[in-house]
Amino acid sequence: MPRLFDESEPPRPPEKPPSQPDKALSVAQLIGAIKGAINDRLPGKVRVVGEVSNLSDRNHWFFSLKDGEAVIRCVMFASAARAVRLQVRDGLEVVATGRVDVFPGQGAVQLYVDRLEPVGQGDLELRLREMIEQLRGLGYFDPAKKKPLPAVPTRVAVVTSRSAAALQDVINTAQRRWPGCELLHLDVRVQGESAAAEIAHALDKLSDQGDRLGIDAIILTRGGGSIEDLWAFNERVVIDAVYACRVPIVAAVGHETDTTVTELVADHRCATPTQAAMTLVPDRALLAQQIDQAADRLRLALRRRAEYERQRLAGLSRHPAMSRPDRLTELPRSSVEQLMRRLSRALPGRVDRDRPRLERLADDLPNLLRRRVMLARLQAEQLEKQLQAVGPQRVLDRGYTLTLDGSGKPIRSARSAAQAGTLTTVFSDGRVDSRVDPDTGSGSSPQPPPASRPKRKRKPRADEGPGLFT
């Protein structure tokens, strides 16, 4: 039972009334003092458990809440009364949420009720809200994860109780709208302790064997009831089964004002079982009407197209080309003939005009060839002279020599000359062979001393005397 006050807070000691009041209070002042004391002592909102009695519905609700020891008068205004979803009657045990105040007109303490709930419903609604927030964070309500419904299903599984009126509503609606749709019923409990496990097992079975059984969609439904009656469809095991099912699910649990978490997770939600069948099963009469309308539009389009093509063909038949097709070739033929005449006239004139030029070219051709041959000969002679100028013989003529070893290979260093046995020195006018001494590394042939250059006598200048130089 909800507590009105925190028991950990020590109660305030009652104030002792004065032995003799200073002055007499008016009734309004007394009621105001009582009202102030209530407002100071009680919180703004209280929750009271009690049994409804003396209910009077006069747009606003007037009733009393009582238990075995006390009674308190209650008022619920029309705006709050319209939001109550349960059938309020005398003897119903409820939890009333509101504020305590004094009605000055009668001097009565009353509970102004904002909300009425059956006993135990508040905890369930709290659990329901917490579960919805948790599942929203996990993405269970994401529209992108919902599967599309089939356009024309051939076999639909109905998961509900055999004794539920919802089953008959689905059967009647489906047979009336589309007799070709086969219904497969899975009998499960939809209320009680074992209901959630049976519903989840049925959905898991349909998800695993749906392809083999040819099931296109599932209708999960039951009739209306209190939040306790519908609580099986708020259990996590059922919610997970709906979320993981590979077959599209249409959920219709309770009446239009009832909402369960299963309906929020399902691929499509409907207010009633009849609406679920109407959403999933197409209407044969409506489809036939749509087919007739499409056929009428098609026939009208074909007639319009045929008329358009007929008028177009009539216009083409009036064209001169259709009445006299030979005219289509007259203009091209005359153009070709004109071109042939122009070509026959142009070719002889072009030949006559270019003949003198061709004859001149024929006369000048031998001279051109001779000049070209002479130019080529001169270029060859000039190239030969250039090659001779840089040839090895010219280098030798300028006083240089070439030293070869016994095999005829050129000697490029003194070390190579010392290692060679025989050396051949090539001059511009001949060759000289020599042998290398392995001990000294010099040639064995005596080397003549270099010839001394004779001194030249300087001619005396005119101012010098004779005999000064010999």
PDB file of N, CA, C and O in Angstrom, residues 4-5 12 34-48 72 98-102 109-111:
ATOM      1  N   LEU A   4       1.672   7.675   2.359  1.00  0.00           N
ATOM      2  CA  LEU A   4       1.434   9.098   2.133  1.00  0.00           C
ATOM      3  C   LEU A   4       2.580   9.935   2.631  1.00  0.00           C
ATOM      4  O   LEU A   4       2.854  11.008   2.110  1.00  0.00           O
ATOM      5  N   PHE A   5       3.287   9.480   3.673  1.00  0.00           N
ATOM      6  CA  PHE A   5       4.361  10.261   4.262  1.00  0.00           C
ATOM      7  C   PHE A   5       5.595   9.391   4.400  1.00  0.00           C
ATOM      8  O   PHE A   5       5.525   8.158   4.400  1.00  0.00           O
ATOM      9  N   ARG A  12       5.705  16.002  13.597  1.00  0.00           N
ATOM     10  CA  ARG A  12       5.793  17.266  14.314  1.00  0.00           C
ATOM     11  C   ARG A  12       4.969  17.176  15.612  1.00  0.00           C
ATOM     12  O   ARG A  12       3.875  16.620  15.617  1.00  0.00           O
ATOM     13  N   ILE A  34      -8.116  25.928   8.594  1.00  0.00           N
ATOM     14  CA  ILE A  34      -8.069  24.469   8.349  1.00  0.00           C
ATOM     15  C   ILE A  34      -7.440  24.198   6.992  1.00  0.00           C
ATOM     16  O   ILE A  34      -6.605  23.286   6.832  1.00  0.00           O
ATOM     17  N   LYS A  35      -7.809  24.965   5.973  1.00  0.00           N
ATOM     18  CA  LYS A  35      -7.262  24.782   4.640  1.00  0.00           C
ATOM     19  C   LYS A  35      -5.761  25.022   4.620  1.00  0.00           C
ATOM     20  O   LYS A  35      -4.990  24.271   3.989  1.00  0.00           O
ATOM     21  N   GLY A  36      -5.321  26.074   5.347  1.00  0.00           N
ATOM     22  CA  GLY A  36      -3.885  26.326   5.409  1.00  0.00           C
ATOM     23  C   GLY A  36      -3.138  25.220   6.123  1.00  0.00           C
ATOM     24  O   GLY A  36      -2.033  24.838   5.717  1.00  0.00           O
ATOM     25  N   ALA A  37      -3.750  24.700   7.189  1.00  0.00           N
ATOM     26  CA  ALA A  37      -3.088  23.605   7.904  1.00  0.00           C
ATOM     27  C   ALA A  37      -2.959  22.365   7.029  1.00  0.00           C
ATOM     28  O   ALA A  37      -1.937  21.673   7.045  1.00  0.00           O
ATOM     29  N   ILE A  38      -4.013  22.097   6.236  1.00  0.00           N
ATOM     30  CA  ILE A  38      -3.956  20.923   5.345  1.00  0.00           C
ATOM     31  C   ILE A  38      -2.884  21.124   4.287  1.00  0.00           C
ATOM     32  O   ILE A  38      -2.082  20.215   3.990  1.00  0.00           O
ATOM     33  N   ASN A  39      -2.856  22.309   3.699  1.00  0.00           N
ATOM     34  CA  ASN A  39      -1.867  22.557   2.647  1.00  0.00           C
ATOM     35  C   ASN A  39      -0.442  22.519   3.180  1.00  0.00           C
ATOM     36  O   ASN A  39       0.484  22.086   2.476  1.00  0.00           O
ATOM     37  N   ASP A  40      -0.248  22.978   4.441  1.00  0.00           N
ATOM     38  CA  ASP A  40       1.085  22.936   5.021  1.00  0.00           C
ATOM     39  C   ASP A  40       1.508  21.527   5.390  1.00  0.00           C
ATOM     40  O   ASP A  40       2.687  21.188   5.321  1.00  0.00           O
ATOM     41  N   ARG A  41       0.552  20.718   5.804  1.00  0.00           N
ATOM     42  CA  ARG A  41       0.875  19.386   6.311  1.00  0.00           C
ATOM     43  C   ARG A  41       0.954  18.333   5.203  1.00  0.00           C
ATOM     44  O   ARG A  41       1.847  17.492   5.209  1.00  0.00           O
ATOM     45  N   LEU A  42       0.057  18.417   4.234  1.00  0.00           N
ATOM     46  CA  LEU A  42      -0.009  17.387   3.195  1.00  0.00           C
ATOM     47  C   LEU A  42       0.765  17.819   1.951  1.00  0.00           C
ATOM     48  O   LEU A  42       0.858  19.014   1.654  1.00  0.00           O
ATOM     49  N   PRO A  43       1.324  16.849   1.184  1.00  0.00           N
ATOM     50  CA  PRO A  43       1.978  17.203  -0.093  1.00  0.00           C
ATOM     51  C   PRO A  43       0.945  17.629  -1.128  1.00  0.00           C
ATOM     52  O   PRO A  43      -0.262  17.473  -0.944  1.00  0.00           O
ATOM     53  N   GLY A  44       1.432  18.143  -2.252  1.00  0.00           N
ATOM     54  CA  GLY A  44       0.523  18.620  -3.286  1.00  0.00           C
ATOM     55  C   GLY A  44      -0.314  17.504  -3.891  1.00  0.00           C
ATOM     56  O   GLY A  44      -1.469  17.722  -4.270  1.00  0.00           O
ATOM     57  N   LYS A  45       0.246  16.298  -4.038  1.00  0.00           N
ATOM     58  CA  LYS A  45      -0.469  15.149  -4.602  1.00  0.00           C
ATOM     59  C   LYS A  45      -0.369  13.993  -3.616  1.00  0.00           C
ATOM     60  O   LYS A  45       0.695  13.726  -3.051  1.00  0.00           O
ATOM     61  N   VAL A  46      -1.502  13.302  -3.457  1.00  0.00           N
ATOM     62  CA  VAL A  46      -1.534  12.108  -2.612  1.00  0.00           C
ATOM     63  C   VAL A  46      -2.198  10.989  -3.385  1.00  0.00           C
ATOM     64  O   VAL A  46      -2.977  11.230  -4.317  1.00  0.00           O
ATOM     65  N   ARG A  47      -1.873   9.761  -3.025  1.00  0.00           N
ATOM     66  CA  ARG A  47      -2.501   8.573  -3.620  1.00  0.00           C
ATOM     67  C   ARG A  47      -3.209   7.822  -2.500  1.00  0.00           C
ATOM     68  O   ARG A  47      -2.576   7.472  -1.484  1.00  0.00           O
ATOM     69  N   VAL A  48      -4.481   7.578  -2.704  1.00  0.00           N
ATOM     70  CA  VAL A  48      -5.322   6.988  -1.660  1.00  0.00           C
ATOM     71  C   VAL A  48      -5.965   5.727  -2.214  1.00  0.00           C
ATOM     72  O   VAL A  48      -6.527   5.738  -3.320  1.00  0.00           O
ATOM     73  N   ILE A  72     -13.920   9.367   2.909  1.00  0.00           N
ATOM     74  CA  ILE A  72     -13.597  10.707   2.464  1.00  0.00           C
ATOM     75  C   ILE A  72     -14.350  10.987   1.181  1.00  0.00           C
ATOM     76  O   ILE A  72     -14.497  10.104   0.321  1.00  0.00           O
ATOM     77  N   GLY A  98      -4.757  12.664  -6.343  1.00  0.00           N
ATOM     78  CA  GLY A  98      -5.290  14.024  -6.374  1.00  0.00           C
ATOM     79  C   GLY A  98      -4.768  14.853  -5.200  1.00  0.00           C
ATOM     80  O   GLY A  98      -3.773  14.502  -4.559  1.00  0.00           O
ATOM     81  N   ARG A  99      -5.466  15.938  -4.934  1.00  0.00           N
ATOM     82  CA  ARG A  99      -5.070  16.838  -3.854  1.00  0.00           C
ATOM     83  C   ARG A  99      -6.206  16.959  -2.837  1.00  0.00           C
ATOM     84  O   ARG A  99      -7.399  16.878  -3.192  1.00  0.00           O
ATOM     85  N   VAL A 100      -5.836  17.167  -1.604  1.00  0.00           N
ATOM     86  CA  VAL A 100      -6.813  17.327  -0.519  1.00  0.00           C
ATOM     87  C   VAL A 100      -7.031  18.817  -0.283  1.00  0.00           C
ATOM     88  O   VAL A 100      -6.072  19.587  -0.171  1.00  0.00           O
ATOM     89  N   ASP A 101      -8.331  19.187  -0.218  1.00  0.00           N
ATOM     90  CA  ASP A 101      -8.645  20.597   0.009  1.00  0.00           C
ATOM     91  C   ASP A 101      -9.981  20.675   0.736  1.00  0.00           C
ATOM     92  O   ASP A 101     -10.689  19.664   0.896  1.00  0.00           O
ATOM     93  N   VAL A 102     -10.322  21.873   1.149  1.00  0.00           N
ATOM     94  CA  VAL A 102     -11.567  22.107   1.877  1.00  0.00           C
ATOM     95  C   VAL A 102     -12.543  22.822   0.954  1.00  0.00           C
ATOM     96  O   VAL A 102     -12.175  23.802   0.290  1.00  0.00           O
ATOM     97  N   VAL A 109     -13.963  18.474   4.019  1.00  0.00           N
ATOM     98  CA  VAL A 109     -12.667  18.117   3.444  1.00  0.00           C
ATOM     99  C   VAL A 109     -12.922  17.135   2.304  1.00  0.00           C
ATOM    100  O   VAL A 109     -13.585  16.109   2.492  1.00  0.00           O
ATOM    101  N   GLN A 110     -12.379  17.417   1.108  1.00  0.00           N
ATOM    102  CA  GLN A 110     -12.616  16.579  -0.070  1.00  0.00           C
ATOM    103  C   GLN A 110     -11.297  16.248  -0.758  1.00  0.00           C
ATOM    104  O   GLN A 110     -10.310  16.977  -0.623  1.00  0.00           O
ATOM    105  N   LEU A 111     -11.325  15.138  -1.501  1.00  0.00           N
ATOM    106  CA  LEU A 111     -10.200  14.733  -2.342  1.00  0.00           C
ATOM    107  C   LEU A 111     -10.566  15.045  -3.792  1.00  0.00           C
ATOM    108  O   LEU A 111     -11.502  14.459  -4.340  1.00  0.00           O
TER     109      LEU A 111
END
